[in-house]
Short mmCIF file of C-alpha atoms in Angstrom, two decimals:
data_model
loop_
_atom_site.label_atom_id
_atom_site.label_comp_id
_atom_site.label_asym_id
_atom_site.label_seq_id
_atom_site.Cartn_x
_atom_site.Cartn_y
_atom_site.Cartn_z
CA PRO A 252 -28.83 22.63 -3.11
CA ALA A 253 -27.33 24.00 0.00
CA LEU A 254 -25.30 20.84 0.63
CA GLY A 255 -23.87 21.11 -2.86
CA ALA A 256 -22.70 24.65 -2.47
CA SER A 257 -18.92 25.28 -2.39
CA PRO A 258 -18.24 26.79 0.98
CA SER A 259 -16.07 29.88 1.14
CA ASN A 260 -14.39 29.11 4.45
CA VAL A 261 -12.84 25.66 3.97
CA PRO A 262 -9.41 24.60 5.28
CA PRO A 263 -7.15 24.62 2.21
CA ALA A 264 -6.68 21.04 1.05
CA THR A 265 -4.97 22.72 -1.88
CA SER A 266 -2.02 23.55 0.42
CA VAL A 267 -0.91 19.94 0.03
CA ALA A 268 -2.85 18.84 -3.08
CA ALA A 269 -1.52 19.53 -6.56
CA PRO A 270 -3.67 22.06 -8.43
CA SER A 271 -4.51 19.39 -11.03
CA THR A 272 -5.79 17.06 -8.25
CA GLN A 273 -7.95 19.74 -6.73
CA ALA A 274 -9.35 20.69 -10.19
CA ALA A 275 -10.22 17.06 -10.87
CA VAL A 276 -12.06 16.78 -7.53
CA ASP A 277 -13.95 20.02 -8.21
CA ALA A 278 -14.87 18.71 -11.64
CA TYR A 279 -16.17 15.44 -10.17
CA TYR A 280 -18.56 17.35 -7.82
CA ALA A 281 -19.61 19.73 -10.61
CA ARG A 282 -20.63 16.82 -12.79
CA ARG A 283 -22.59 15.30 -9.94
CA SER A 284 -24.33 18.63 -8.90
CA GLY A 285 -22.48 18.55 -5.58
CA THR A 286 -23.79 15.11 -4.50
CA LEU A 287 -22.00 14.04 -1.32
CA LEU A 288 -19.71 11.02 -1.49
CA TRP A 289 -18.65 10.49 2.20
CA LEU A 290 -21.24 12.22 4.22
CA ARG A 291 -24.52 11.06 2.63
CA ASN A 292 -25.73 9.87 6.05
CA GLY A 293 -24.60 12.96 7.96
CA ALA A 294 -21.35 13.90 9.86
CA SER A 295 -21.07 10.54 11.59
CA SER A 296 -21.13 8.54 8.33
CA PRO A 297 -19.28 5.18 8.48
CA ALA A 298 -17.56 6.01 5.23
CA ALA A 299 -16.04 9.19 6.68
CA THR A 300 -15.15 7.49 9.94
CA SER A 301 -13.33 4.75 8.04
CA LEU A 302 -11.35 7.29 5.90
CA LEU A 303 -10.41 9.41 8.93
CA GLN A 304 -9.00 6.23 10.62
CA VAL A 305 -6.91 5.57 7.48
CA LEU A 306 -5.65 9.14 7.29
CA ARG A 307 -4.52 9.21 10.94
CA ARG A 308 -2.17 6.23 10.36
CA ALA A 309 -1.26 7.35 6.76
CA PRO A 310 2.39 8.24 7.64
CA LEU A 311 3.02 4.49 7.84
CA ASP A 312 1.83 4.42 4.25
CA GLY A 313 4.29 7.07 3.27
CA PHE A 314 1.58 9.77 3.18
CA GLN A 315 2.73 12.33 5.71
CA SER A 316 -0.13 14.75 5.14
CA GLY A 317 -2.75 12.26 6.23
CA PRO A 318 -3.14 13.33 9.91
CA ALA A 319 -3.28 17.07 9.03
CA LEU A 320 -5.96 16.43 6.47
CA ALA A 321 -7.93 14.31 8.95
CA SER A 322 -7.73 17.23 11.45
CA GLN A 323 -9.03 19.68 8.91
CA ALA A 324 -11.97 17.39 8.03
CA GLU A 325 -12.73 16.83 11.73
CA ALA A 326 -12.87 20.65 12.27
CA LEU A 327 -15.31 20.97 9.43
CA LEU A 328 -17.41 18.14 10.74
CA ALA A 329 -17.53 19.79 14.16
CA ARG A 330 -18.86 22.93 12.48
CA ALA A 331 -21.42 20.86 10.57
CA SER A 332 -22.67 19.31 13.79
CA ALA A 333 -23.10 22.80 15.18
CA GLY A 334 -25.48 23.59 12.30
CA ASP A 335 -23.10 24.91 9.58
CA ARG A 336 -24.63 23.19 6.56
CA ALA A 337 -22.01 24.51 4.20
CA ALA A 338 -19.25 22.94 6.27
CA ILE A 339 -20.49 19.41 5.52
CA ALA A 340 -20.07 20.00 1.81
CA GLY A 341 -16.58 21.35 2.42
CA ALA A 342 -15.71 18.35 4.53
CA ASP A 343 -16.92 15.99 1.82
CA ARG A 344 -14.72 17.68 -0.85
CA LEU A 345 -11.79 17.69 1.56
CA LEU A 346 -12.14 13.95 2.25
CA SER A 347 -12.36 13.29 -1.49
CA THR A 348 -9.14 15.24 -2.09
CA ALA A 349 -7.42 13.42 0.75
CA TRP A 350 -8.61 10.07 -0.52
CA VAL A 351 -7.33 10.74 -4.08
CA MET A 352 -3.96 11.81 -2.76
CA TYR A 353 -3.75 8.75 -0.41
CA VAL A 354 -4.60 6.19 -3.12
CA GLN A 355 -2.22 7.68 -5.57
CA ASN A 356 0.53 7.58 -2.90
CA LEU A 357 -0.18 3.83 -2.45
CA GLN A 358 0.23 3.36 -6.20
CA ARG A 359 3.62 5.03 -6.59
CA PRO A 360 6.52 2.71 -7.50
CA PRO A 361 9.01 1.97 -4.65
CA SER A 362 12.55 3.33 -5.03
CA GLY A 363 15.13 0.82 -6.00
CA MET A 364 12.77 -1.74 -7.61
CA THR A 365 13.42 -3.01 -11.06
CA ILE A 366 10.32 -3.33 -13.19
CA ALA A 367 11.15 -6.08 -15.57
CA ASP A 368 7.79 -6.12 -17.40
CA GLY A 369 5.72 -3.15 -18.39
CA TRP A 370 2.45 -4.67 -17.02
CA ALA A 371 4.10 -5.05 -13.59
CA ALA A 372 4.59 -1.29 -13.19
CA PRO A 373 2.31 0.26 -10.60
CA ARG A 374 -0.75 1.79 -12.34
CA LEU A 375 -1.58 5.29 -11.21
CA GLN A 376 -5.29 5.86 -11.33
CA SER A 377 -6.67 9.29 -12.19
CA PRO A 378 -8.61 11.26 -9.58
CA GLN A 379 -11.76 10.78 -11.58
CA GLU A 380 -11.26 7.02 -11.73
CA ILE A 381 -10.61 6.79 -8.01
CA LEU A 382 -13.72 8.77 -7.08
CA LEU A 383 -16.03 7.02 -9.53
CA GLN A 384 -14.84 3.61 -8.32
CA THR A 385 -15.45 4.71 -4.75
CA ALA A 386 -18.89 6.08 -5.50
CA ALA A 387 -19.86 2.84 -7.24
CA ALA A 388 -18.92 0.69 -4.29
CA SER A 389 -21.83 -0.94 -2.45
CA SER A 390 -20.20 0.07 0.81
CA VAL A 391 -17.80 3.04 0.69
CA ALA A 392 -16.43 2.13 4.19
CA ALA A 393 -15.67 -1.39 3.06
CA HIS A 394 -14.08 -0.09 -0.13
CA VAL A 395 -11.75 2.19 1.86
CA GLN A 396 -10.66 -0.73 4.01
CA ALA A 397 -10.08 -2.97 1.00
CA VAL A 398 -8.04 -0.36 -0.92
CA SER A 399 -5.98 0.68 2.10
CA SER A 400 -5.17 -2.93 2.93
CA VAL A 401 -3.14 -3.09 -0.35
CA ASN A 402 -2.36 -6.87 0.10
CA PRO A 403 -2.53 -9.23 3.05
CA ILE A 404 1.19 -9.13 3.78
CA TYR A 405 1.28 -5.33 3.83
CA ALA A 406 -1.89 -5.04 5.93
CA GLN A 407 -0.41 -7.36 8.63
CA LEU A 408 2.93 -5.57 8.71
CA ARG A 409 1.33 -2.12 8.93
CA ASP A 410 -1.08 -3.21 11.63
CA ALA A 411 1.82 -4.48 13.72
CA ALA A 412 3.73 -1.22 13.16
CA TRP A 413 0.73 0.82 14.13
CA GLN A 414 0.17 -1.12 17.38
CA GLN A 415 3.83 -0.76 18.25
CA ALA A 416 3.81 3.00 17.64
CA GLN A 417 0.61 3.41 19.62
CA SER A 418 1.95 1.40 22.61
CA SER A 419 5.37 3.09 22.63
CA GLY A 420 4.11 6.65 21.91
CA GLY A 421 6.86 6.97 19.28
CA SER A 422 7.29 6.51 15.60
CA ALA A 423 7.71 3.28 13.69
CA ASP A 424 11.08 1.68 13.18
CA PRO A 425 12.67 3.01 9.99
CA ARG A 426 13.44 -0.52 8.87
CA VAL A 427 9.69 -1.39 9.12
CA LEU A 428 8.84 1.73 7.11
CA ALA A 429 11.37 0.72 4.46
CA ASN A 430 9.83 -2.76 4.16
CA LEU A 431 6.31 -1.27 3.99
CA ASP A 432 7.49 0.89 1.10
CA ARG A 433 8.74 -2.28 -0.70
CA VAL A 434 5.80 -4.61 0.00
CA ARG A 435 3.33 -1.84 -0.98
CA ALA A 436 4.07 -2.57 -4.64
CA MET A 437 1.76 -5.34 -5.87
CA PRO A 438 0.55 -6.44 -9.30
CA PHE A 439 -2.98 -5.85 -10.42
CA GLN A 440 -3.49 -9.59 -10.69
CA GLU A 441 -5.72 -12.14 -8.98
CA ARG A 442 -2.74 -14.47 -8.43
CA TYR A 443 0.86 -13.63 -7.71
CA VAL A 444 3.80 -14.45 -5.49
CA MET A 445 5.81 -12.16 -3.22
CA VAL A 446 9.25 -12.94 -1.77
CA ASP A 447 9.97 -11.60 1.66
CA ALA A 448 13.74 -11.54 1.92
CA GLY A 449 13.60 -10.64 5.64
CA SER A 450 11.87 -13.87 6.69
CA ALA A 451 13.26 -15.87 3.69
CA ARG A 452 9.80 -16.96 2.61
CA LEU A 453 7.83 -16.81 -0.57
CA TRP A 454 4.11 -16.08 -0.19
CA MET A 455 1.49 -17.18 -2.76
CA VAL A 456 -1.60 -14.87 -2.95
CA GLN A 457 -4.80 -15.52 -4.72
CA ASP A 458 -7.94 -13.35 -4.64
CA GLY A 459 -6.43 -11.19 -1.85
CA ARG A 460 -5.66 -14.15 0.43
CA ILE A 461 -2.40 -15.92 1.27
CA VAL A 462 -3.06 -19.51 0.07
CA ASP A 463 0.42 -21.02 0.67
CA SER A 464 4.08 -20.26 1.39
CA MET A 465 7.48 -21.82 1.19
CA LYS A 466 11.00 -21.21 2.37
CA VAL A 467 13.39 -19.56 -0.13
CA ILE A 468 17.08 -18.85 -0.29
CA VAL A 469 17.82 -15.15 -0.10
CA GLY A 470 20.92 -12.98 -0.22
CA LYS A 471 23.01 -11.19 2.40
CA PRO A 472 24.38 -7.68 2.78
CA THR A 473 27.29 -8.45 0.38
CA THR A 474 25.10 -10.17 -2.17
CA PRO A 475 21.59 -8.82 -1.56
CA THR A 476 18.45 -10.17 -3.07
CA PRO A 477 17.35 -7.66 -5.75
CA MET A 478 13.99 -6.04 -5.69
CA VAL A 479 12.26 -6.95 -8.93
CA ALA A 480 8.75 -7.16 -10.30
CA SER A 481 8.48 -9.61 -13.17
CA THR A 482 6.50 -12.34 -14.88
CA ILE A 483 7.38 -15.88 -13.83
CA TYR A 484 7.84 -17.49 -17.25
CA TYR A 485 8.72 -20.97 -16.15
CA ALA A 486 9.66 -23.02 -13.05
CA THR A 487 12.21 -25.79 -12.79
CA LEU A 488 11.34 -28.65 -10.44
CA ASN A 489 14.19 -30.47 -8.67
CA PRO A 490 16.83 -28.28 -10.44
CA TYR A 491 20.28 -29.69 -11.11
CA TRP A 492 22.88 -27.83 -9.08
CA ASN A 493 26.61 -27.93 -8.48
CA VAL A 494 28.47 -26.24 -5.70
CA PRO A 495 29.84 -23.00 -7.24
CA GLN A 496 33.58 -22.58 -7.40
CA ASP A 497 33.64 -19.70 -4.87
CA LEU A 498 31.79 -21.83 -2.32
CA VAL A 499 34.16 -24.68 -2.91
CA GLN A 500 37.09 -22.38 -2.06
CA LYS A 501 35.51 -20.53 0.83
CA LEU A 502 33.39 -23.24 2.48
CA ILE A 503 34.05 -26.79 1.27
CA ALA A 504 37.82 -26.97 0.92
CA PRO A 505 38.66 -25.50 4.40
CA ARG A 506 36.26 -28.00 6.04
CA VAL A 507 37.71 -30.93 4.09
CA LEU A 508 41.18 -29.83 5.27
CA ASP A 509 39.93 -29.54 8.84
CA GLN A 510 37.71 -32.61 9.03
CA GLY A 511 39.03 -34.86 6.32
CA ILE A 512 37.40 -36.31 3.21
CA THR A 513 34.59 -37.82 5.30
CA TYR A 514 33.15 -34.23 5.48
#
């Protein structure tokens, strides 16, 4: 079919995609006889629109190539709207390549995090798995939004960073980007907890929703809270606790000397 043809003049997604990724995308289309994934309903498909929006803000996700890939796809879509039927097939492949790269970027482990249990390590999906999962979705646009949201804490932080960057005309605060990189890691579980050291809170997440939270004690620059992904094997209620010796020396004793034993 004409729409399934591989166009000869397509902006090179391979300039940023690994050869293995591009080969996997090409193999996906070959097995499906060139059936379109993003542009089944034409150049203004909701699926393509949703992905383009994600790619434009992708630098916040640590995917710097997102805006450039979105621009390449938009150029092809403009050609398609002008009657170039081969361009729409090229745009569809380009969007698939960009989507695979974006999803795999979300799944990379954050630097500095200790993975205490093997199951907790981020699971990198293959290009074939990513595309088949997307094609099987009842709504590709909704699937894009669900995957790009990562988790409810991440989605809220990124939305705030995006709005700030848009209003200021600048880039996001490096501290926000660092925290996005950390909170991007999430277990493939229906129920888990995440500790936000910045706000000293623990968030309980179930089925993609924050169901409860509580205050927690976190570290400080000299004794930072470690970044760790692990199983919670047990919890102690009302734990027994004595003041550590270093706190006795640094905090308690000076105040007793200053205020007396009534302190």
